[in-house]
Amino acid sequence: MAQNKKGLNTVCTHTGELEDKTYKGAISPLYMSTSYAFEDVDVKRYPRYFNTPNQVGLAIKIAALEHAEAALIFGSGMAAISTSLLAFLRAGDHIVLQKTLYGGTYNLVTEEFEKFGISYSFTDGLHATDFEEKIQNNTKVIYIETPSNPLLTITDLKAVAEISKKHGIVSMIDNTFASPVNQNPLDFGIDVVIHSATKYMGGHSDICAGAVASSEENMQQIFHLAKNLGGSLSDYTVWLLERSIKTMGIRVRAQNQNAQRMAEYLLSNEDIDAVYYPGLPSHPDHEIAKSQMKGFGGMLSFELKPKFDASKFQKSLELIKPSMSLAGVESTTLSPTLTSHSLLSAEERKRQGIADGLIRFSVGIEETEDLIHDIEQALRKVKEAIKLSI
Ligand SMILES: *Cc1c(COP(=O)(O)O)cnc(C)c1O
């Protein structure tokens, strides 16, 4: 636990690193072995038991980053989410989930849980009372995601943790959008923190992985199911992820700054109808965000004026790439209407506050002047097209 006292970038760079005793190289050696001795050893190691040297080293780093006692690394964010949920839910149990969720998690719950006999409720709003209202006698888990996708709503960590404790319920958070750089939910009393490491932990759009961190006791319960489900991560990718996390602190802090600058620019642009970013004083949850986040993150969303075609706008961008995923060092955009929320009816999208002109913007580490220039030239092209069509 003494390691937790080190500063963020020191933990990112060093915590959990493996010593190269043979050659004294500067970085962790990579142990690709899938077969280890079983006699005369303290631990019987096997990749699916989450206990190879590289897996264990990286888990120590991620636990330290989330101020947790222990962590496990998974083959994807969804492997981490599904294993954590099912570790605390059995037939007859009920779960309360926040109403705006990552699409994959929403699909997992609505498409799979019924066959396990697990019932679920989504909250109507995001206030503490909205969560308490949905609790039943058999509720075992409360699940939140803050900041949320794609509208960057903020859920009060402390309030949710207090409600969960009062009712003896396990609280879980998907902390992907904030990253451990900006938010450490365990400090506010949340029990289990989950990441899609495919996003800010990987940070270069080339790794698919997940992670969970919690108390030793909770992680034992998750591990028990994890080894049976088999969602561990291969050692080569574990090793790449360790390398990526060394720069996570400086990457995410640069992205925080860039996103704040871009949010302010977009707010002042008369072709943009709305900007959703928790770092803006005009964001309805700005005060809660300030109380629980160390930085406001690299994700924001904005709405083009309805007369502008969101698809044409994104095709006109030259530097910023329309892209399914997020959180890389390169800036990307996504249209929820055309991708993550395309299967919802137009009315349902409207109910959720997702306009056709809504664009989710994952802000990278480029110079903001260049990003602004790119948006301006794309807006000019979209306006030209309107003029030509009249
Ligand atoms: C991407 C993502 C996930 C799922 O992670 P995978 O690594 O794609 O399985 C879960 N939650 C959030 C918020 C995400 O952005």
CSV table of C-alpha atoms and ligand atoms in Angstrom, one decimal:
chain,number,residue,atom,x,y,z
A,1,MET,CA,0.0,0.0,0.0
A,2,ALA,CA,3.0,2.3,0.5
A,3,GLN,CA,3.1,2.5,-3.3
A,4,ASN,CA,-0.2,4.3,-3.4
A,5,LYS,CA,1.6,7.3,-1.8
A,6,LYS,CA,3.7,7.9,-4.9
A,7,GLY,CA,2.5,10.6,-7.4
A,8,LEU,CA,0.5,9.7,-10.4
A,9,ASN,CA,3.2,9.8,-13.1
A,10,THR,CA,5.6,7.8,-10.9
A,11,VAL,CA,2.9,5.1,-10.4
A,12,CYS,CA,2.2,5.1,-14.1
A,13,THR,CA,5.9,4.7,-15.0
A,14,HIS,CA,7.1,2.3,-12.3
A,15,THR,CA,4.6,0.6,-10.0
A,16,GLY,CA,4.4,-3.1,-10.6
A,17,GLU,CA,7.3,-3.2,-13.0
A,18,LEU,CA,9.2,-6.5,-13.3
A,19,GLU,CA,13.0,-6.5,-12.7
A,20,ASP,CA,15.2,-7.8,-15.4
A,21,LYS,CA,17.6,-9.6,-13.2
A,22,THR,CA,19.6,-11.3,-16.0
A,23,TYR,CA,20.4,-8.3,-18.2
A,24,LYS,CA,19.4,-5.3,-16.0
A,25,GLY,CA,17.3,-3.8,-18.9
A,26,ALA,CA,15.3,-0.7,-18.1
A,27,ILE,CA,11.8,-2.1,-18.7
A,28,SER,CA,9.8,-5.1,-17.6
A,29,PRO,CA,10.8,-8.3,-19.4
A,30,LEU,CA,8.0,-10.1,-21.3
A,31,TYR,CA,7.2,-13.6,-20.1
A,32,MET,CA,5.3,-15.3,-22.9
A,33,SER,CA,5.2,-18.7,-21.3
A,34,THR,CA,1.8,-20.4,-21.0
A,35,SER,CA,3.3,-23.3,-19.1
A,36,TYR,CA,5.0,-23.1,-15.8
A,37,ALA,CA,6.5,-25.6,-13.3
A,38,PHE,CA,4.0,-26.9,-10.7
A,39,GLU,CA,6.5,-28.4,-8.3
A,40,ASP,CA,8.6,-26.4,-5.8
A,41,VAL,CA,6.8,-23.2,-6.6
A,42,ASP,CA,4.8,-20.8,-4.5
A,43,VAL,CA,2.2,-20.1,-7.2
A,44,LYS,CA,0.9,-22.4,-9.9
A,45,ARG,CA,0.9,-20.0,-12.9
A,46,TYR,CA,-1.2,-20.1,-16.0
A,47,PRO,CA,-2.5,-17.2,-18.2
A,48,ARG,CA,-6.2,-18.0,-17.6
A,49,TYR,CA,-5.6,-17.9,-13.8
A,50,PHE,CA,-4.6,-14.2,-14.3
A,51,ASN,CA,-1.3,-14.9,-12.5
A,52,THR,CA,1.6,-14.8,-15.0
A,53,PRO,CA,4.4,-12.4,-14.1
A,54,ASN,CA,3.3,-9.7,-16.5
A,55,GLN,CA,-0.4,-10.0,-15.6
A,56,VAL,CA,0.4,-9.7,-11.9
A,57,GLY,CA,2.8,-6.8,-12.4
A,58,LEU,CA,0.2,-4.8,-14.4
A,59,ALA,CA,-2.6,-5.6,-12.0
A,60,ILE,CA,-0.4,-4.1,-9.2
A,61,LYS,CA,0.0,-0.9,-11.2
A,62,ILE,CA,-3.8,-0.6,-12.0
A,63,ALA,CA,-4.7,-1.3,-8.4
A,64,ALA,CA,-2.4,1.5,-7.3
A,65,LEU,CA,-3.8,3.9,-9.9
A,66,GLU,CA,-7.3,3.3,-8.6
A,67,HIS,CA,-6.3,3.4,-4.9
A,68,ALA,CA,-7.5,-0.3,-4.6
A,69,GLU,CA,-6.2,-3.3,-2.8
A,70,ALA,CA,-6.2,-5.5,-5.9
A,71,ALA,CA,-7.0,-5.6,-9.6
A,72,LEU,CA,-7.4,-8.0,-12.6
A,73,ILE,CA,-6.7,-7.4,-16.3
A,74,PHE,CA,-9.2,-8.7,-18.8
A,75,GLY,CA,-9.3,-9.4,-22.6
A,76,SER,CA,-11.7,-6.5,-23.2
A,77,GLY,CA,-13.8,-4.0,-21.3
A,78,MET,CA,-16.9,-6.1,-21.8
A,79,ALA,CA,-15.1,-9.2,-20.4
A,80,ALA,CA,-14.3,-7.1,-17.3
A,81,ILE,CA,-17.9,-5.7,-17.0
A,82,SER,CA,-19.7,-9.0,-17.6
A,83,THR,CA,-17.5,-11.0,-15.2
A,84,SER,CA,-17.8,-8.3,-12.5
A,85,LEU,CA,-21.6,-8.1,-12.8
A,86,LEU,CA,-22.1,-11.9,-12.9
A,87,ALA,CA,-19.8,-12.4,-9.9
A,88,PHE,CA,-22.2,-10.5,-7.7
A,89,LEU,CA,-25.6,-11.5,-9.3
A,90,ARG,CA,-27.4,-14.9,-9.3
A,91,ALA,CA,-30.8,-16.1,-10.4
A,92,GLY,CA,-33.5,-14.2,-8.5
A,93,ASP,CA,-31.3,-11.1,-8.0
A,94,HIS,CA,-32.0,-7.6,-9.3
A,95,ILE,CA,-29.7,-4.8,-10.4
A,96,VAL,CA,-30.3,-1.0,-10.7
A,97,LEU,CA,-28.5,0.6,-13.6
A,98,GLN,CA,-28.1,4.3,-14.5
A,99,LYS,CA,-30.3,5.2,-17.5
A,100,THR,CA,-27.6,6.3,-19.9
A,101,LEU,CA,-25.1,3.5,-20.4
A,102,TYR,CA,-22.4,2.3,-22.8
A,103,GLY,CA,-24.2,0.4,-25.6
A,104,GLY,CA,-22.4,-2.8,-25.0
A,105,THR,CA,-23.3,-2.9,-21.3
A,106,TYR,CA,-27.0,-2.0,-22.2
A,107,ASN,CA,-27.0,-4.9,-24.7
A,108,LEU,CA,-25.4,-7.4,-22.2
A,109,VAL,CA,-28.1,-6.6,-19.6
A,110,THR,CA,-31.2,-6.4,-21.9
A,111,GLU,CA,-30.2,-9.3,-24.2
A,112,GLU,CA,-28.6,-11.8,-21.7
A,113,PHE,CA,-29.7,-11.3,-18.1
A,114,GLU,CA,-33.2,-12.7,-18.5
A,115,LYS,CA,-31.8,-16.1,-19.2
A,116,PHE,CA,-29.8,-16.1,-16.0
A,117,GLY,CA,-33.0,-15.1,-14.1
A,118,ILE,CA,-31.5,-11.7,-13.2
A,119,SER,CA,-34.0,-8.8,-13.3
A,120,TYR,CA,-33.0,-5.2,-13.9
A,121,SER,CA,-34.3,-1.6,-13.7
A,122,PHE,CA,-32.9,1.6,-15.3
A,123,THR,CA,-33.2,4.8,-13.4
A,124,ASP,CA,-35.5,7.6,-14.7
A,125,GLY,CA,-33.0,10.3,-13.8
A,126,LEU,CA,-29.5,10.7,-12.4
A,127,HIS,CA,-30.2,12.1,-8.9
A,128,ALA,CA,-29.6,10.0,-5.8
A,129,THR,CA,-33.3,9.6,-5.3
A,130,ASP,CA,-33.7,8.1,-8.8
A,131,PHE,CA,-31.4,5.3,-7.7
A,132,GLU,CA,-33.1,4.7,-4.4
A,133,GLU,CA,-36.5,4.6,-6.0
A,134,LYS,CA,-35.6,1.6,-8.0
A,135,ILE,CA,-34.2,-0.5,-5.2
A,136,GLN,CA,-36.0,-3.8,-4.4
A,137,ASN,CA,-35.6,-6.3,-1.6
A,138,ASN,CA,-33.5,-8.5,-4.0
A,139,THR,CA,-31.3,-5.7,-5.4
A,140,LYS,CA,-27.7,-6.7,-5.2
A,141,VAL,CA,-25.8,-4.3,-7.5
A,142,ILE,CA,-26.1,-0.6,-8.4
A,143,TYR,CA,-24.2,0.2,-11.6
A,144,ILE,CA,-23.2,3.7,-12.8
A,145,GLU,CA,-21.2,5.4,-15.5
A,146,THR,CA,-19.9,8.9,-15.0
A,147,PRO,CA,-19.1,10.9,-17.1
A,148,SER,CA,-21.7,9.2,-19.3
A,149,ASN,CA,-21.7,8.5,-23.1
A,150,PRO,CA,-22.5,10.5,-25.2
A,151,LEU,CA,-23.9,13.5,-23.2
A,152,LEU,CA,-21.3,13.6,-20.4
A,153,THR,CA,-23.8,13.6,-17.6
A,154,ILE,CA,-22.3,13.4,-14.1
A,155,THR,CA,-23.6,11.0,-11.4
A,156,ASP,CA,-22.8,11.9,-7.7
A,157,LEU,CA,-20.4,9.2,-6.6
A,158,LYS,CA,-20.7,9.9,-2.9
A,159,ALA,CA,-24.5,9.9,-2.9
A,160,VAL,CA,-24.7,6.6,-4.9
A,161,ALA,CA,-22.1,5.0,-2.5
A,162,GLU,CA,-24.1,6.1,0.5
A,163,ILE,CA,-27.3,4.7,-0.8
A,164,SER,CA,-25.6,1.4,-1.7
A,165,LYS,CA,-24.1,1.0,1.7
A,166,LYS,CA,-27.4,1.9,3.5
A,167,HIS,CA,-29.1,-1.0,1.6
A,168,GLY,CA,-26.2,-3.4,1.7
A,169,ILE,CA,-25.8,-3.3,-2.1
A,170,VAL,CA,-22.5,-3.5,-4.1
A,171,SER,CA,-21.8,-0.3,-6.1
A,172,MET,CA,-20.0,-0.5,-9.4
A,173,ILE,CA,-18.8,2.1,-11.8
A,174,ASP,CA,-17.6,2.1,-15.4
A,175,ASN,CA,-14.8,4.7,-15.0
A,176,THR,CA,-13.6,4.5,-18.6
A,177,PHE,CA,-14.4,8.1,-19.7
A,178,ALA,CA,-12.7,9.7,-16.7
A,179,SER,CA,-9.7,7.3,-16.5
A,180,PRO,CA,-7.9,6.9,-13.2
A,181,VAL,CA,-6.1,10.1,-13.9
A,182,ASN,CA,-9.2,12.2,-13.5
A,183,GLN,CA,-11.4,10.2,-11.1
A,184,ASN,CA,-10.8,7.6,-8.3
A,185,PRO,CA,-14.3,6.4,-7.4
A,186,LEU,CA,-13.1,4.1,-4.5
A,187,ASP,CA,-12.1,7.3,-2.6
A,188,PHE,CA,-15.8,8.2,-2.6
A,189,GLY,CA,-17.0,4.8,-1.3
A,190,ILE,CA,-17.8,3.1,-4.6
A,191,ASP,CA,-17.0,-0.7,-4.2
A,192,VAL,CA,-15.9,-1.8,-7.7
A,193,VAL,CA,-14.3,0.2,-10.5
A,194,ILE,CA,-14.1,-1.1,-14.1
A,195,HIS,CA,-12.3,0.2,-17.2
A,196,SER,CA,-12.3,-0.5,-20.8
A,197,ALA,CA,-8.5,-0.3,-21.1
A,198,THR,CA,-9.0,-0.1,-24.8
A,199,LYS,CA,-9.6,3.6,-24.3
A,200,TYR,CA,-7.4,5.9,-22.1
A,201,MET,CA,-5.2,3.2,-20.5
A,202,GLY,CA,-4.2,2.0,-24.0
A,203,GLY,CA,-4.5,5.4,-25.4
A,204,HIS,CA,-3.1,4.7,-28.9
A,205,SER,CA,-6.1,2.9,-30.5
A,206,ASP,CA,-4.2,-0.4,-30.8
A,207,ILE,CA,-5.0,-2.4,-27.7
A,208,CYS,CA,-8.2,-4.2,-26.7
A,209,ALA,CA,-8.3,-4.8,-22.9
A,210,GLY,CA,-10.3,-4.3,-19.7
A,211,ALA,CA,-9.5,-4.0,-16.0
A,212,VAL,CA,-11.3,-4.2,-12.6
A,213,ALA,CA,-10.1,-2.9,-9.2
A,214,SER,CA,-11.6,-3.3,-5.8
A,215,SER,CA,-10.9,-4.6,-2.3
A,216,GLU,CA,-9.0,-7.9,-1.9
A,217,GLU,CA,-12.3,-9.6,-0.8
A,218,ASN,CA,-14.3,-8.4,-3.8
A,219,MET,CA,-11.5,-9.2,-6.2
A,220,GLN,CA,-11.4,-12.8,-4.9
A,221,GLN,CA,-15.1,-13.1,-5.7
A,222,ILE,CA,-14.6,-11.7,-9.2
A,223,PHE,CA,-11.5,-13.9,-9.7
A,224,HIS,CA,-13.4,-17.0,-8.8
A,225,LEU,CA,-15.8,-16.5,-11.8
A,226,ALA,CA,-13.1,-14.9,-14.0
A,227,LYS,CA,-11.0,-18.1,-14.2
A,228,ASN,CA,-14.1,-20.1,-15.1
A,229,LEU,CA,-15.3,-17.7,-17.8
A,230,GLY,CA,-11.7,-17.4,-19.1
A,231,GLY,CA,-11.5,-13.7,-20.2
A,232,SER,CA,-7.9,-13.0,-19.3
A,233,LEU,CA,-5.5,-11.0,-21.5
A,234,SER,CA,-2.5,-12.4,-23.4
A,235,ASP,CA,0.8,-11.5,-22.0
A,236,TYR,CA,2.0,-9.7,-25.1
A,237,THR,CA,-0.9,-7.3,-24.9
A,238,VAL,CA,-0.5,-7.0,-21.1
A,239,TRP,CA,3.1,-5.9,-21.7
A,240,LEU,CA,2.0,-3.4,-24.4
A,241,LEU,CA,-0.6,-2.0,-22.0
A,242,GLU,CA,2.0,-1.6,-19.3
A,243,ARG,CA,4.1,0.4,-21.7
A,244,SER,CA,1.0,2.6,-22.7
A,245,ILE,CA,0.1,3.4,-19.1
A,246,LYS,CA,3.5,4.8,-18.5
A,247,THR,CA,2.4,7.9,-20.5
A,248,MET,CA,-1.2,7.9,-19.4
A,249,GLY,CA,-0.8,10.7,-16.9
A,250,ILE,CA,0.8,13.1,-19.3
A,251,ARG,CA,-1.5,12.0,-22.2
A,252,VAL,CA,-4.8,12.5,-20.3
A,253,ARG,CA,-3.7,15.7,-18.7
A,254,ALA,CA,-2.9,17.1,-22.2
A,255,GLN,CA,-6.3,15.8,-23.4
A,256,ASN,CA,-8.1,17.5,-20.4
A,257,GLN,CA,-6.5,20.8,-21.4
A,258,ASN,CA,-7.3,20.4,-25.1
A,259,ALA,CA,-10.9,19.4,-24.5
A,260,GLN,CA,-11.5,22.4,-22.2
A,261,ARG,CA,-10.1,24.7,-24.9
A,262,MET,CA,-12.1,23.0,-27.7
A,263,ALA,CA,-15.3,23.1,-25.5
A,264,GLU,CA,-14.8,26.9,-25.0
A,265,TYR,CA,-14.2,27.4,-28.7
A,266,LEU,CA,-17.3,25.4,-29.8
A,267,LEU,CA,-19.4,27.2,-27.2
A,268,SER,CA,-18.5,30.5,-28.9
A,269,ASN,CA,-19.1,29.2,-32.4
A,270,GLU,CA,-22.5,30.4,-33.7
A,271,ASP,CA,-22.9,27.3,-36.0
A,272,ILE,CA,-23.0,25.1,-32.9
A,273,ASP,CA,-26.2,24.8,-30.9
A,274,ALA,CA,-25.0,23.1,-27.7
A,275,VAL,CA,-21.8,21.9,-26.1
A,276,TYR,CA,-21.7,19.1,-23.4
A,277,TYR,CA,-18.5,19.2,-21.4
A,278,PRO,CA,-18.4,18.9,-17.6
A,279,GLY,CA,-15.6,21.4,-17.5
A,280,LEU,CA,-17.9,24.2,-18.7
A,281,PRO,CA,-19.5,26.3,-15.9
A,282,SER,CA,-22.7,26.1,-18.0
A,283,HIS,CA,-22.8,22.3,-17.7
A,284,PRO,CA,-25.6,21.5,-15.3
A,285,ASP,CA,-23.4,19.1,-13.3
A,286,HIS,CA,-20.3,21.3,-13.3
A,287,GLU,CA,-20.3,21.6,-9.5
A,288,ILE,CA,-20.6,17.9,-8.8
A,289,ALA,CA,-17.9,17.2,-11.5
A,290,LYS,CA,-15.6,19.7,-9.7
A,291,SER,CA,-16.1,17.9,-6.4
A,292,GLN,CA,-15.3,14.4,-7.6
A,293,MET,CA,-13.0,14.8,-10.7
A,294,LYS,CA,-9.4,16.0,-10.8
A,295,GLY,CA,-9.7,16.9,-14.5
A,296,PHE,CA,-12.8,17.0,-16.7
A,297,GLY,CA,-11.5,14.5,-19.3
A,298,GLY,CA,-10.9,14.4,-23.1
A,299,MET,CA,-14.5,13.6,-24.2
A,300,LEU,CA,-17.1,16.2,-25.2
A,301,SER,CA,-20.2,16.3,-27.4
A,302,PHE,CA,-21.6,19.2,-29.5
A,303,GLU,CA,-24.7,19.8,-31.6
A,304,LEU,CA,-24.5,21.3,-35.1
A,305,LYS,CA,-27.4,23.6,-36.0
A,306,PRO,CA,-30.1,21.3,-37.5
A,307,LYS,CA,-29.7,22.8,-41.0
A,308,PHE,CA,-26.2,21.3,-41.2
A,309,ASP,CA,-25.6,17.7,-42.2
A,310,ALA,CA,-23.6,15.9,-39.5
A,311,SER,CA,-22.4,13.3,-41.9
A,312,LYS,CA,-21.2,15.8,-44.4
A,313,PHE,CA,-19.5,17.8,-41.7
A,314,GLN,CA,-17.6,14.7,-40.5
A,315,LYS,CA,-16.6,13.7,-44.0
A,316,SER,CA,-15.3,17.2,-44.6
A,317,LEU,CA,-12.9,17.0,-41.6
A,318,GLU,CA,-9.3,16.5,-42.8
A,319,LEU,CA,-7.3,16.1,-39.6
A,320,ILE,CA,-10.0,14.8,-37.2
A,321,LYS,CA,-11.1,11.2,-38.1
A,322,PRO,CA,-14.7,10.0,-37.8
A,323,SER,CA,-14.1,6.8,-35.8
A,324,MET,CA,-16.0,4.2,-33.8
A,325,SER,CA,-13.8,4.2,-30.7
A,326,LEU,CA,-12.3,6.9,-28.6
A,327,ALA,CA,-9.6,8.1,-26.2
A,328,GLY,CA,-6.6,7.8,-28.6
A,329,VAL,CA,-3.9,10.4,-28.8
A,330,GLU,CA,-5.5,11.3,-32.2
A,331,SER,CA,-8.8,13.3,-32.2
A,332,THR,CA,-11.8,11.5,-33.5
A,333,THR,CA,-15.5,12.1,-33.9
A,334,LEU,CA,-18.6,9.9,-33.9
A,335,SER,CA,-22.3,10.5,-34.7
A,336,PRO,CA,-24.4,8.6,-32.1
A,337,THR,CA,-27.4,8.7,-34.5
A,338,LEU,CA,-25.5,6.9,-37.2
A,339,THR,CA,-23.6,4.4,-34.9
A,340,SER,CA,-24.2,3.6,-31.2
A,341,HIS,CA,-27.8,4.8,-31.1
A,342,SER,CA,-28.8,4.0,-34.7
A,343,LEU,CA,-31.1,1.1,-33.6
A,344,LEU,CA,-33.2,3.4,-31.3
A,345,SER,CA,-36.3,5.0,-32.8
A,346,ALA,CA,-36.1,8.7,-33.6
A,347,GLU,CA,-38.5,9.4,-30.6
A,348,GLU,CA,-36.4,7.3,-28.2
A,349,ARG,CA,-33.2,9.2,-29.3
A,350,LYS,CA,-35.1,12.5,-28.8
A,351,ARG,CA,-36.2,11.3,-25.3
A,352,GLN,CA,-32.5,10.6,-24.5
A,353,GLY,CA,-31.5,14.1,-25.7
A,354,ILE,CA,-29.6,12.8,-28.7
A,355,ALA,CA,-30.1,15.1,-31.6
A,356,ASP,CA,-29.3,14.1,-35.2
A,357,GLY,CA,-26.7,16.8,-35.3
A,358,LEU,CA,-25.0,15.5,-32.1
A,359,ILE,CA,-21.3,14.8,-32.5
A,360,ARG,CA,-19.2,13.0,-29.9
A,361,PHE,CA,-15.7,14.4,-29.9
A,362,SER,CA,-12.7,12.5,-28.5
A,363,VAL,CA,-10.1,15.2,-28.2
A,364,GLY,CA,-6.5,14.1,-28.8
A,365,ILE,CA,-3.1,15.6,-28.1
A,366,GLU,CA,-2.7,17.7,-31.3
A,367,GLU,CA,-2.3,21.4,-31.2
A,368,THR,CA,-5.8,23.0,-30.6
A,369,GLU,CA,-5.1,25.7,-33.3
A,370,ASP,CA,-5.0,22.9,-35.8
A,371,LEU,CA,-8.1,21.2,-34.5
A,372,ILE,CA,-10.0,24.5,-34.6
A,373,HIS,CA,-8.8,25.2,-38.1
A,374,ASP,CA,-10.0,21.8,-39.2
A,375,ILE,CA,-13.5,22.3,-37.7
A,376,GLU,CA,-13.7,25.8,-39.3
A,377,GLN,CA,-12.8,24.5,-42.8
A,378,ALA,CA,-15.3,21.6,-42.5
A,379,LEU,CA,-18.1,24.0,-41.4
A,380,ARG,CA,-17.3,26.3,-44.4
A,381,LYS,CA,-17.7,23.2,-46.8
A,382,VAL,CA,-21.0,22.3,-45.2
A,383,LYS,CA,-22.3,25.8,-45.6
A,384,GLU,CA,-21.0,26.0,-49.2
A,385,ALA,CA,-23.0,22.8,-49.9
A,386,ILE,CA,-26.2,24.4,-48.5
A,387,LYS,CA,-25.7,27.5,-50.7
A,388,LEU,CA,-25.2,25.4,-53.8
A,389,SER,CA,-28.4,23.3,-53.2
A,390,ILE,CA,-30.6,26.4,-52.8
B,1,LIG,C1,-15.5,0.9,-25.0
B,1,LIG,C2,-16.2,1.0,-23.8
B,1,LIG,C3,-16.6,-0.2,-23.1
B,1,LIG,C4,-16.3,-1.6,-23.7
B,1,LIG,O1,-15.0,-1.9,-23.8
B,1,LIG,P1,-14.4,-2.9,-24.8
B,1,LIG,O2,-12.9,-2.9,-24.5
B,1,LIG,O3,-14.8,-2.5,-26.2
B,1,LIG,O4,-15.0,-4.3,-24.5
B,1,LIG,C5,-17.3,-0.1,-21.9
B,1,LIG,N1,-17.6,1.1,-21.4
B,1,LIG,C6,-17.3,2.3,-22.0
B,1,LIG,C7,-17.6,3.6,-21.4
B,1,LIG,C8,-16.6,2.2,-23.2
B,1,LIG,O5,-16.3,3.4,-23.8
